[in-house]
Coordinates of C-alpha atoms in Angstrom, one line a residue:
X19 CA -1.4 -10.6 -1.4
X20 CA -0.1 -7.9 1.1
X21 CA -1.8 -7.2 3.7
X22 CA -2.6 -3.7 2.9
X23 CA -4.2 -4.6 -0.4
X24 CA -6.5 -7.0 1.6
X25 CA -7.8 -4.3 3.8
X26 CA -8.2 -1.8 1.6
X27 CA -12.0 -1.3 2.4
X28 CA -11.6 -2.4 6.2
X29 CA -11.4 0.3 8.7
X30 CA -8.5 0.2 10.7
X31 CA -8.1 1.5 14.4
X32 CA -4.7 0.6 15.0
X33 CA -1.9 -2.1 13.8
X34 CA 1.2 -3.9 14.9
X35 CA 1.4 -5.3 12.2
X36 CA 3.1 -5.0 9.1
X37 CA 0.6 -3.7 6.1
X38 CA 3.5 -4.8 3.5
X39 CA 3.7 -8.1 5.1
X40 CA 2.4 -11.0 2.6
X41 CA -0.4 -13.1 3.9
X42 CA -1.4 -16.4 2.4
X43 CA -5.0 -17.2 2.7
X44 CA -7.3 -15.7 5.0
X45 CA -8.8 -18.4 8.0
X46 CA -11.4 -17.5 10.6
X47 CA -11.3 -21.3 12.0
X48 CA -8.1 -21.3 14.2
X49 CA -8.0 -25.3 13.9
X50 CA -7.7 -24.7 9.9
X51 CA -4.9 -21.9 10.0
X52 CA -1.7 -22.3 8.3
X53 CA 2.0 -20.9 8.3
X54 CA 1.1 -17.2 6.6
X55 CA -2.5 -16.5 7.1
X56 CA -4.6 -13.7 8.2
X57 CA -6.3 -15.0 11.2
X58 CA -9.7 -12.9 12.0
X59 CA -11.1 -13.6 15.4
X60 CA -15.0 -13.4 15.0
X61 CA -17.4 -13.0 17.9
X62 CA -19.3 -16.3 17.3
X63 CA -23.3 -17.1 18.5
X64 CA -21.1 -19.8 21.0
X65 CA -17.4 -19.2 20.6
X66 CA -15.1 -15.9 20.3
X67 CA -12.6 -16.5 18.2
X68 CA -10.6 -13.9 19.9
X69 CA -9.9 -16.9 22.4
X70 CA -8.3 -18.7 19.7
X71 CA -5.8 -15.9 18.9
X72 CA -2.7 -17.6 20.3
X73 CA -3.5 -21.7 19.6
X74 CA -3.7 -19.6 15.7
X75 CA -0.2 -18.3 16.0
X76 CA 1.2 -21.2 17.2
X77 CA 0.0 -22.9 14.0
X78 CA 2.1 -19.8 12.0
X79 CA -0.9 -16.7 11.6
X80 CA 1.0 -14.1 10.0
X81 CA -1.1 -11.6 11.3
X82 CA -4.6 -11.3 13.1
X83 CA -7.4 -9.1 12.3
X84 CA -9.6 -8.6 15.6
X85 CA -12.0 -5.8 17.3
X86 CA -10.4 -6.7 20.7
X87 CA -6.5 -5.9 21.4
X88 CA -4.8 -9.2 21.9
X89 CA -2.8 -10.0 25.1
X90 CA 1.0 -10.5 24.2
X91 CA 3.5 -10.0 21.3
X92 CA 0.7 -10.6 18.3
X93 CA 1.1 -8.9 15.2
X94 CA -2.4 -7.7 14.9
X95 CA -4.9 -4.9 13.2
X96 CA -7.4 -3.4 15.2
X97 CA -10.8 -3.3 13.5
X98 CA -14.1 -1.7 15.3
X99 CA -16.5 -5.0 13.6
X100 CA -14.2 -8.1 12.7
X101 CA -17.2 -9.9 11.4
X102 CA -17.9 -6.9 8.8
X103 CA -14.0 -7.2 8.2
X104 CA -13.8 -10.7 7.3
X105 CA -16.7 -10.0 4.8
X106 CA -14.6 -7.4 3.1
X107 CA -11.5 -9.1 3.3
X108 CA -12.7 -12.0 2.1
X109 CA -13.5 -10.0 -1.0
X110 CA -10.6 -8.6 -1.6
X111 CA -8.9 -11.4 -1.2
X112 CA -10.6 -13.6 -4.2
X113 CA -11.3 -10.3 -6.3
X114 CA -14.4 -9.0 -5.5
X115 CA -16.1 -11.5 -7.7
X116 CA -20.0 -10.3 -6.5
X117 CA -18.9 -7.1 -9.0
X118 CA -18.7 -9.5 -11.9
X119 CA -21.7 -11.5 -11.2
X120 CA -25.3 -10.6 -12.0
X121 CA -26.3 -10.9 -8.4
X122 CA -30.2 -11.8 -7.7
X123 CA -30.8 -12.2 -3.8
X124 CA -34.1 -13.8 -2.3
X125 CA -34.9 -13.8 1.1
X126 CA -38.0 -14.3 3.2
X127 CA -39.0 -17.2 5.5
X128 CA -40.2 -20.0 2.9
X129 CA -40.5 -20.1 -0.7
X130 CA -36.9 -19.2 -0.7
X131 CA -35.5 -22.5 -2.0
X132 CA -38.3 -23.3 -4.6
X133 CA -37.9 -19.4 -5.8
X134 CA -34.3 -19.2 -6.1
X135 CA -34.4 -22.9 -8.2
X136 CA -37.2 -22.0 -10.5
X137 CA -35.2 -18.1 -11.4
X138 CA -32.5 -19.9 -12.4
X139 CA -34.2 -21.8 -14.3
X140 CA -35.5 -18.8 -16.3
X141 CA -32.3 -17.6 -16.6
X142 CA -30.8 -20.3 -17.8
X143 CA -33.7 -21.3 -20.5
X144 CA -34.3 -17.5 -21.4
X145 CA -31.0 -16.1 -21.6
X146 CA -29.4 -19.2 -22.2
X147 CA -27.2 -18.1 -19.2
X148 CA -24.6 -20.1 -17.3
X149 CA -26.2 -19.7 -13.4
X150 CA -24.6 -20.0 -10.1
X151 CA -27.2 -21.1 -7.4
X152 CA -26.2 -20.8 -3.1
X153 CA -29.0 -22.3 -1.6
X154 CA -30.2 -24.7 1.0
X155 CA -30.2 -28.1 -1.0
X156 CA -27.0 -27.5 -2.9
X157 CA -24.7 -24.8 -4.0
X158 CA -24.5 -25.1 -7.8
X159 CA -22.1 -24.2 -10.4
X160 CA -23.8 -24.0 -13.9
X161 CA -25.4 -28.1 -14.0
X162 CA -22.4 -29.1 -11.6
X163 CA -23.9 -29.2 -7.8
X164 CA -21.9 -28.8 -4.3
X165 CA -22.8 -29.8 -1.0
X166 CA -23.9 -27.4 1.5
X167 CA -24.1 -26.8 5.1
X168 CA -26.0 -23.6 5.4
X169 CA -28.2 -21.4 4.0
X170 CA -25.8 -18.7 3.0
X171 CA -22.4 -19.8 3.4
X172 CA -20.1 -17.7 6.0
X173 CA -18.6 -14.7 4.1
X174 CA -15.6 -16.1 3.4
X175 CA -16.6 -19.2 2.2
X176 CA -19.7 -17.4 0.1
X177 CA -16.8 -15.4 -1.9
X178 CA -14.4 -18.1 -2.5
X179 CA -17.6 -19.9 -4.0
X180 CA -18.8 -16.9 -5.9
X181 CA -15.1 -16.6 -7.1
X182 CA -15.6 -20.1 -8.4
X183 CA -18.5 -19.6 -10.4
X184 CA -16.7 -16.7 -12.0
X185 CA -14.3 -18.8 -12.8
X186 CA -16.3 -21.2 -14.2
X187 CA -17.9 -18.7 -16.7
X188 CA -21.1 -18.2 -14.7
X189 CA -23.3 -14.6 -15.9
X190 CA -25.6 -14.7 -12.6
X191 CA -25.9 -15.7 -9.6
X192 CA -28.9 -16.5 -7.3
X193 CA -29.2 -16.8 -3.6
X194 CA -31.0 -17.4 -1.0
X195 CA -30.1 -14.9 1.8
X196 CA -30.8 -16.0 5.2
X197 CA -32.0 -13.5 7.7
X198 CA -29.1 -14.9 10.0
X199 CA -26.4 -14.1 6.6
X200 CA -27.9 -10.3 6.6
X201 CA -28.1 -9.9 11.1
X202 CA -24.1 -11.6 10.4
X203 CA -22.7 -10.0 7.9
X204 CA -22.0 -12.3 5.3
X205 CA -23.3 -10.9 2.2
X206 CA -21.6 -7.4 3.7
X207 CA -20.5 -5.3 0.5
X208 CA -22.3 -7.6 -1.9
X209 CA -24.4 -5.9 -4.1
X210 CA -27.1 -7.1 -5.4
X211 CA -29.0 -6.1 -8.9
X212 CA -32.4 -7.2 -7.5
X213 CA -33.5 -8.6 -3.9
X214 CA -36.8 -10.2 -3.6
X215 CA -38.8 -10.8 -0.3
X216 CA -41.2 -14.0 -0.3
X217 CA -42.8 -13.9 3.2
X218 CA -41.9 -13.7 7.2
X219 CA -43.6 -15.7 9.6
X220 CA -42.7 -17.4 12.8
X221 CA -39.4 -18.8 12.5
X222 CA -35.7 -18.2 14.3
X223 CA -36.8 -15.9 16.7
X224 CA -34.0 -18.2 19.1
X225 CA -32.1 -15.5 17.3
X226 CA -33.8 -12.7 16.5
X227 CA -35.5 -11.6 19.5
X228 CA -39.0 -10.6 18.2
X229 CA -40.3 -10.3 14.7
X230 CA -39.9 -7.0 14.4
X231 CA -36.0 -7.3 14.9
X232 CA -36.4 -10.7 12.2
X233 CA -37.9 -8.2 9.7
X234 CA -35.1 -5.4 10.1
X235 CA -32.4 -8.2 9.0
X236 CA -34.8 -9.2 6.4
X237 CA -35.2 -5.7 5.0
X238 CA -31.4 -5.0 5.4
X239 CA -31.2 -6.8 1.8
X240 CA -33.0 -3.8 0.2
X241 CA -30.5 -1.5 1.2
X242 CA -27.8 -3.8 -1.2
X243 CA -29.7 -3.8 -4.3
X244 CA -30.3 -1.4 -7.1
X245 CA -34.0 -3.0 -7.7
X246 CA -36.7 -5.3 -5.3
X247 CA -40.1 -7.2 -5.5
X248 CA -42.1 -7.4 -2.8
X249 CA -45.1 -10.3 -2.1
X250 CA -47.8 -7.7 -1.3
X251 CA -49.9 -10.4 0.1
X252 CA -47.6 -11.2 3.1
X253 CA -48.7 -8.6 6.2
X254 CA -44.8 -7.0 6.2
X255 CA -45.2 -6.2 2.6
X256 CA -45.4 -2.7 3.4
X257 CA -42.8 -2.6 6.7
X258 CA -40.5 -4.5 3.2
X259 CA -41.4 -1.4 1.0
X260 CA -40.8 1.5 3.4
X261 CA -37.1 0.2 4.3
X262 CA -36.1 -0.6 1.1
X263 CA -33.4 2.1 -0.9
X264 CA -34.1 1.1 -4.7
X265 CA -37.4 1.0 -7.0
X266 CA -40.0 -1.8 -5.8
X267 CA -41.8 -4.2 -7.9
X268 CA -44.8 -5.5 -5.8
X269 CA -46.4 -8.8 -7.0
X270 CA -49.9 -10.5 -5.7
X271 CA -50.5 -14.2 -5.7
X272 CA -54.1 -13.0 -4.8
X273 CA -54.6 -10.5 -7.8
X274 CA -54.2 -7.2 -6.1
X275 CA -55.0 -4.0 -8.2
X276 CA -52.0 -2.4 -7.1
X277 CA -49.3 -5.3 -7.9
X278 CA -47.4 -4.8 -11.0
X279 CA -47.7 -8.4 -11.3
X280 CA -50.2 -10.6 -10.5
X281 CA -52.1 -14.1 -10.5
X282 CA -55.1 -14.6 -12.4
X283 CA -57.7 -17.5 -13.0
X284 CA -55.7 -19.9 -10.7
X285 CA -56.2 -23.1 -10.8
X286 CA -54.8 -26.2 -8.0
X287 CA -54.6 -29.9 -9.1
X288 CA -53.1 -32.8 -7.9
X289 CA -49.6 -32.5 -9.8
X290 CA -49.2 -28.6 -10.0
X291 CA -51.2 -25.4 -10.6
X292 CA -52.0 -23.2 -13.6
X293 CA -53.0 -19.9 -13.8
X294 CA -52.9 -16.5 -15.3
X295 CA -49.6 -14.1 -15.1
X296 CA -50.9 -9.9 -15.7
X297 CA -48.1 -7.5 -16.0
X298 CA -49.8 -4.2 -16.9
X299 CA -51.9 -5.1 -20.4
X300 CA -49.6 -7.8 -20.9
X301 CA -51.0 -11.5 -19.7
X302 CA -49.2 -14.8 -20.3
X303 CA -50.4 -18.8 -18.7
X304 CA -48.7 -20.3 -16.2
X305 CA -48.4 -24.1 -15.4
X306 CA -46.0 -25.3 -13.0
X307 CA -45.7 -28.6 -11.9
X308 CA -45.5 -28.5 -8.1
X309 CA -48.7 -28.3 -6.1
X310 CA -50.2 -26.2 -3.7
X311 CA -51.7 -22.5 -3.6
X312 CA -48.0 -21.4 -2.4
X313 CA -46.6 -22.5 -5.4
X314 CA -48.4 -19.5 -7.4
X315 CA -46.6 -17.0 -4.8
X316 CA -43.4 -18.9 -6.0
X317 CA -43.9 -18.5 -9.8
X318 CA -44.6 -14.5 -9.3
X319 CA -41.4 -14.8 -7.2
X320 CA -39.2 -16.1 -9.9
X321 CA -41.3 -13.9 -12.6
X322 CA -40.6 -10.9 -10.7
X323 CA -36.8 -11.6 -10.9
X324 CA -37.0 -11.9 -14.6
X325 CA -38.7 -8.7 -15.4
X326 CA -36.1 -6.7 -13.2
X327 CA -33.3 -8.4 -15.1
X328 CA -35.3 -8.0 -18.3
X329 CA -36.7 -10.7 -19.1
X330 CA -40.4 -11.1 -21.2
X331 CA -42.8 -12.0 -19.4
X332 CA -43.8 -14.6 -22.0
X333 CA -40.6 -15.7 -22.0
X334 CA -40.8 -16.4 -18.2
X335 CA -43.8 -18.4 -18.0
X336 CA -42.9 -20.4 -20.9
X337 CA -40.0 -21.7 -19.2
X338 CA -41.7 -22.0 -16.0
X339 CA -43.8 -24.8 -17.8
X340 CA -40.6 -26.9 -18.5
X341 CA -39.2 -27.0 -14.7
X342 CA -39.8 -30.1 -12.5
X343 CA -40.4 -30.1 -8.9
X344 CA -38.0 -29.3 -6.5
X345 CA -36.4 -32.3 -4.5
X346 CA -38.1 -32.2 -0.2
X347 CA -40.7 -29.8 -1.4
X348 CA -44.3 -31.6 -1.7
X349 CA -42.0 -34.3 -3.2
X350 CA -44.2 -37.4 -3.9
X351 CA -42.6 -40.6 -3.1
X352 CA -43.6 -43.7 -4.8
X353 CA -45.8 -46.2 -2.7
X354 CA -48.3 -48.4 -3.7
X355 CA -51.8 -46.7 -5.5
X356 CA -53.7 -47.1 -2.4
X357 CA -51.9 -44.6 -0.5
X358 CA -49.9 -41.4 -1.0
X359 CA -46.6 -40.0 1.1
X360 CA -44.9 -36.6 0.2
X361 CA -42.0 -35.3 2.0
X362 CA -41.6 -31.3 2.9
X363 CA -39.6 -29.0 4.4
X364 CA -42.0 -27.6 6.5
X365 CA -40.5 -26.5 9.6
X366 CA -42.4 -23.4 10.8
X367 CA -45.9 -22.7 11.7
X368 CA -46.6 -21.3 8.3
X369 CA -45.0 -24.1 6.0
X370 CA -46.8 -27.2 8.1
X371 CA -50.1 -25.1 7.6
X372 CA -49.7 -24.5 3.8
X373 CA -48.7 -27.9 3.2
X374 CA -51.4 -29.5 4.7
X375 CA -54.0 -27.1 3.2
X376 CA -52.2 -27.8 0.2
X377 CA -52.2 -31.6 0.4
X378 CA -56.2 -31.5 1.8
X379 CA -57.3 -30.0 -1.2
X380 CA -55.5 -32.9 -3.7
X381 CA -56.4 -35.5 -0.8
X382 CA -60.3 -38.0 -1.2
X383 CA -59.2 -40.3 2.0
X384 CA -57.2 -39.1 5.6
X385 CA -54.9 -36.3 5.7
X386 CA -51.8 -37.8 8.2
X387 CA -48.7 -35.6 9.1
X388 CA -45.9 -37.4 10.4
X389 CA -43.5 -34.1 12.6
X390 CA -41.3 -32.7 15.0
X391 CA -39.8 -29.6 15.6
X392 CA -35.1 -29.1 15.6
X393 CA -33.5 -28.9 18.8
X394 CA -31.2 -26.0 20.0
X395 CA -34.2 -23.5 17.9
X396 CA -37.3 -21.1 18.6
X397 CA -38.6 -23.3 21.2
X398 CA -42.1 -21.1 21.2
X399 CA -43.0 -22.7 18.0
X400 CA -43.3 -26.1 19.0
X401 CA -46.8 -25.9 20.3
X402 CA -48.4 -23.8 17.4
X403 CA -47.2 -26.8 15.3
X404 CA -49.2 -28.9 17.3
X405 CA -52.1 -26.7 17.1
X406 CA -51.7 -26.6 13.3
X407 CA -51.1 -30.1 13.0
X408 CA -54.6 -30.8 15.0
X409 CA -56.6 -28.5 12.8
X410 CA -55.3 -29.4 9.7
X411 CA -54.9 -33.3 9.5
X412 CA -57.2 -35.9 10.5
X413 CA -54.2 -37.6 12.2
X414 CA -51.2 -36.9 13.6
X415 CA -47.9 -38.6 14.4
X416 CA -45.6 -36.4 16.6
X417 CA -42.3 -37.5 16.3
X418 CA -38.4 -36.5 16.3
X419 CA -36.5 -34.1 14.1
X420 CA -33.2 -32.9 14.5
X421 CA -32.8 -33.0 17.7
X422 CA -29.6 -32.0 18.0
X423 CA -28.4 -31.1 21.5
X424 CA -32.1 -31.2 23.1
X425 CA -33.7 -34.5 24.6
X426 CA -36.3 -35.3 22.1
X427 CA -39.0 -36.2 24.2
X428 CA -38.5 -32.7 25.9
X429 CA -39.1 -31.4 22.6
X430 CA -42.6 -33.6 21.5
X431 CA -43.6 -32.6 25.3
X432 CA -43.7 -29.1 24.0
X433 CA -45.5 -30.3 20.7
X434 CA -48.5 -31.9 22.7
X435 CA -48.9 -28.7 24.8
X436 CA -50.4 -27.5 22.0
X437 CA -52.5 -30.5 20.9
X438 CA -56.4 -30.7 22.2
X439 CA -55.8 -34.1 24.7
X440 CA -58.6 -35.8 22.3
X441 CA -56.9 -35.1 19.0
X442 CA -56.3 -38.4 17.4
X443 CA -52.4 -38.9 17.2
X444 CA -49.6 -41.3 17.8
X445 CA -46.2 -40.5 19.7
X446 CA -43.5 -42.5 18.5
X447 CA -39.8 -40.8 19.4
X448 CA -37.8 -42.5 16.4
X449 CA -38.6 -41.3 13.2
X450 CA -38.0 -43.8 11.0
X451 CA -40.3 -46.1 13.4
X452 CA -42.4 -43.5 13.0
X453 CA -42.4 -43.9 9.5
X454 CA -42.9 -47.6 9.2
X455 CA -46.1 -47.1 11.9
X456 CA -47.5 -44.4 9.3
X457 CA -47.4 -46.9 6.8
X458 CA -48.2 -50.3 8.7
X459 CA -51.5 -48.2 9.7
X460 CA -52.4 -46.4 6.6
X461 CA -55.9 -46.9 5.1
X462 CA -56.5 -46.7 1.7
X463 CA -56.6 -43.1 -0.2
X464 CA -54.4 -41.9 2.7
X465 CA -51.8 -39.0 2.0
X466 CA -49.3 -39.1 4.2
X467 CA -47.4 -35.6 4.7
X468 CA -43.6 -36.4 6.1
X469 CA -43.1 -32.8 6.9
X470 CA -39.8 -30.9 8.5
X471 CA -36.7 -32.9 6.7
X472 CA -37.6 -32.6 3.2
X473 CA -34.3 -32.7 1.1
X474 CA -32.3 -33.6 4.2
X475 CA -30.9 -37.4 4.2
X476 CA -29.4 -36.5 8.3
X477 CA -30.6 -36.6 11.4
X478 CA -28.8 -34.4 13.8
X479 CA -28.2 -35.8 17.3
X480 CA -25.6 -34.8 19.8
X481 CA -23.4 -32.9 17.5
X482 CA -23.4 -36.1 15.0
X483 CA -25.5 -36.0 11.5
X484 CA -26.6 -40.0 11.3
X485 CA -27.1 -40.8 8.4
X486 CA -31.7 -41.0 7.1
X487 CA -33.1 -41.0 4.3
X488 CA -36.5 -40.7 4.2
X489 CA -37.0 -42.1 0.7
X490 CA -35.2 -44.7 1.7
X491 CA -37.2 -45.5 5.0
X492 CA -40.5 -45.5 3.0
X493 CA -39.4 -47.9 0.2
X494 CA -38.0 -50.6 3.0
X495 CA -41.4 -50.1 4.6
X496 CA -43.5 -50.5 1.5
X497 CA -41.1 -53.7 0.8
X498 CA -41.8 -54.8 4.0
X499 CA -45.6 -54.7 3.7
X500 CA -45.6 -56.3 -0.1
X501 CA -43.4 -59.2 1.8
X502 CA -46.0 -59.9 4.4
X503 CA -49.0 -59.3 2.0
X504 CA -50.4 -56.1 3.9

């Protein structure tokens, strides 16, 4: 492709280099560049990839797109936001395949993952749709799934994947959309048909700032789609509303008279929860089986979707009543009938609360939440955690999880700040000894919450992702046990 062609929709400030010039690929990793590509030199959060411009030359960058003039003879086109570039580029480049794509964006601080699974789902039973899925767990393809190492990939790599799913035949895709994606500019000059917020609480302020600043990149996804929903039960409902530039759907887990759609007669239970859907006169029963009061927030998340893009609501909730539950998310994990472990997510303030609320309400013996808090993140969390953890279970273990570049008993130091000192707990640094003291030590008609990896099967320490499972840790226990008669 020329180079012109590719930065059609870029603005340009200046250029040394050729616009008729043919460029390969396009690379924004200068230890991935080969002989003909456009190299763009991104301000990173830890590197700047204009310090890369000559080690990309040297490996044969035909050109380099940057915001900074480069020292020496480079060929190079002067752009006033590379980042924003690369995003535009990039779509150029493999054919603007977000234009050909039903594009449904959800973003919000939890329920993202369980949302984004259970819309597809609806699309896919409904419309009998081929669905493309960017997510946390997995990217997916149709039924064919991809690894993935973010939330929303890096622009670049987001439109080579959405250029795949075109390819593939796909009619929609769905994605999660990171508030770190929106503040970074990787979904820049995607549009969206609808965007959905779930909920903002604590979470990533290491980056934001404040959660005022975590909102505006929030909201920043209602300014790329023609339609919205809005959970009008989360405080920043209305801060959601005001910002967005299309129509707004607003939907109520708690039954507000002013949602559009809203939860009736709910019901929790031990493997799910049921309740009424009301859209206007229309009303329609939900059962979806994964538990916990958050789940019905979830349901309205993915019935909200369907209504923008059409959909009957009766159509929506029967199909909600086929799907399974969603691997790491109150995921029970087979153990013995005396005792009960689930694995989740939970990471933030918020999603250790709800889980062990949820899990207290389906629980007749101890409540016990195994933790930690990542390394290298919003550091200011870690005691609320604790706090939560102490108010919410009968017994806690405080323990590591992905520690990355931090010491981890720096990290659980910062956990028990926020613990009463009489709070009945155990500190055990290695998780999966954690794990096998949690289950040594159980008594019966214990539930166990494993909370913070959920569909992870890494730990992340020094730069290196080691290799745990905790399915796998649990089942080895429970042999264990069986083998000594315990």
């Amino acid at each position: 492709m020329k180079l012109r062609e590719l930065l059609a929709e870029v603005p340009i400030q200046e250029a040394t280099a050729s616009l008729d010039g043919d460029i390969r690929d396009i690379c924004y990793d200068s230890r991935q560049v080969r002989p003909g590509d456009l190299f763009v030199a991104v301000e990173g959060l830890k590197s700047d990839g204009h310090r890369f411009i000559q080690g990309a030359m040297k490996k044969g960058a035909a050109a380099v797109l940057c915001q900074h003039r480069p020292e020496g003879d480079v060929p190079y086109v002067l752009t006033p936001d590379s980042r924003k570039a690369l995003a535009l580029a990039s779509a150029a480049f493999f054919g603007h395949p977000a234009d050909k794509l039903q594009m449904i964006g959800v973003t919000g601080t939890n329920g993202k993952t369980t949302s984004t699974i259970l819309i597809k789902h609806i699309l896919e039973d409904c419309l009998k749709a081929k669905v493309g899925l960017v997510g946390t767990i997995s990217n997916w393809i149709g039924d064919r799934e991809l690894p993935t190492e973010r939330t929303t990939p890096e622009s670049y790599d987001l439109q080579r994947l959405l250029s795949q799913m075109v390819s593939a035949g796909c009619q929609y895709a769905v994605m999660e959309v990171s508030s770190h994606a929106l503040a970074l500019d990787r979904v820049e000059g995607v549009r969206f048909r609808a965007g959905l917020f779930t909920n903002l609480t604590q979470d990533h302020l290491d980056f934001h700032g404040t959660m005022e600043r975590y909102a505006e990149a929030k909201a920043r996804l209602f300014s790329q789609c023609g339609m919205g929903a809005v959970n009008l039960d989360d405080p920043w409902a209305a801060f959601m509303t005001r910002q967005a530039k299309c129509p707004v759907l607003g939907y109520s887990a708690e039954g507000r008279p002013e949602a559009a759609l809203a939860a009736e007669n709910v019901s929790l239970f031990a493997g799910g929860v049921s309740f009424t859907a009301k859209s206007g006169e229309e009303r329609a029963s939900v059962r979806l089986n994964i538990p916990g009061r958050f789940s019905v927030s979830n349901a309205l998340t993915a019935i909200s979707a369907g209504l923008l893009l059409g959909v009957p609501l009766a159509d929506c909730t029967a199909a909600l009543g086929k799907s399974q539950g969603v691997k790491g998310r109150v995921e029970i994990v087979p153990t013995p009938a005396d005792f009960t472990v689930v694995i989740d997510y939970a990471h933030t303030p918020d999603a250790l609360e709800k889980v062990l609320k949820t899990m207290r309400e389906a629980s007749d013996g101890r409540l016990v939440v195994l933790f930690g808090c990542g390394g290298d993140r919003d550091a200011t969390k870690r005691p609320i955690m604790g706090r939560i953890a102490a108010e919410n279970a009968d017994f806690s273990i405080v323990t590591s999880d992905n520690p990355r570049s931090e010491e981890p008993e720096k990290i659980i130091g910062d956990i028990l700040e926020g613990m009463p000192s009489d709070a009945p707990r155990q500190v055990i640094c290695s998780r999966p000894e954690a794990i096998g003291w949690a289950i040594a030590h159980h008594q019966p008609g214990d539930v166990i919450v494993l909370a913070g990896k959920g569909h992870e099967t890494y730990q992340e320490i020094n730069g290196e992702k080691r290799h745990m499972d905790e399915r796998e840790i649990v089942a080895d226990y429970v042999k264990r046990n069986e083998e000594r008669g315990t």
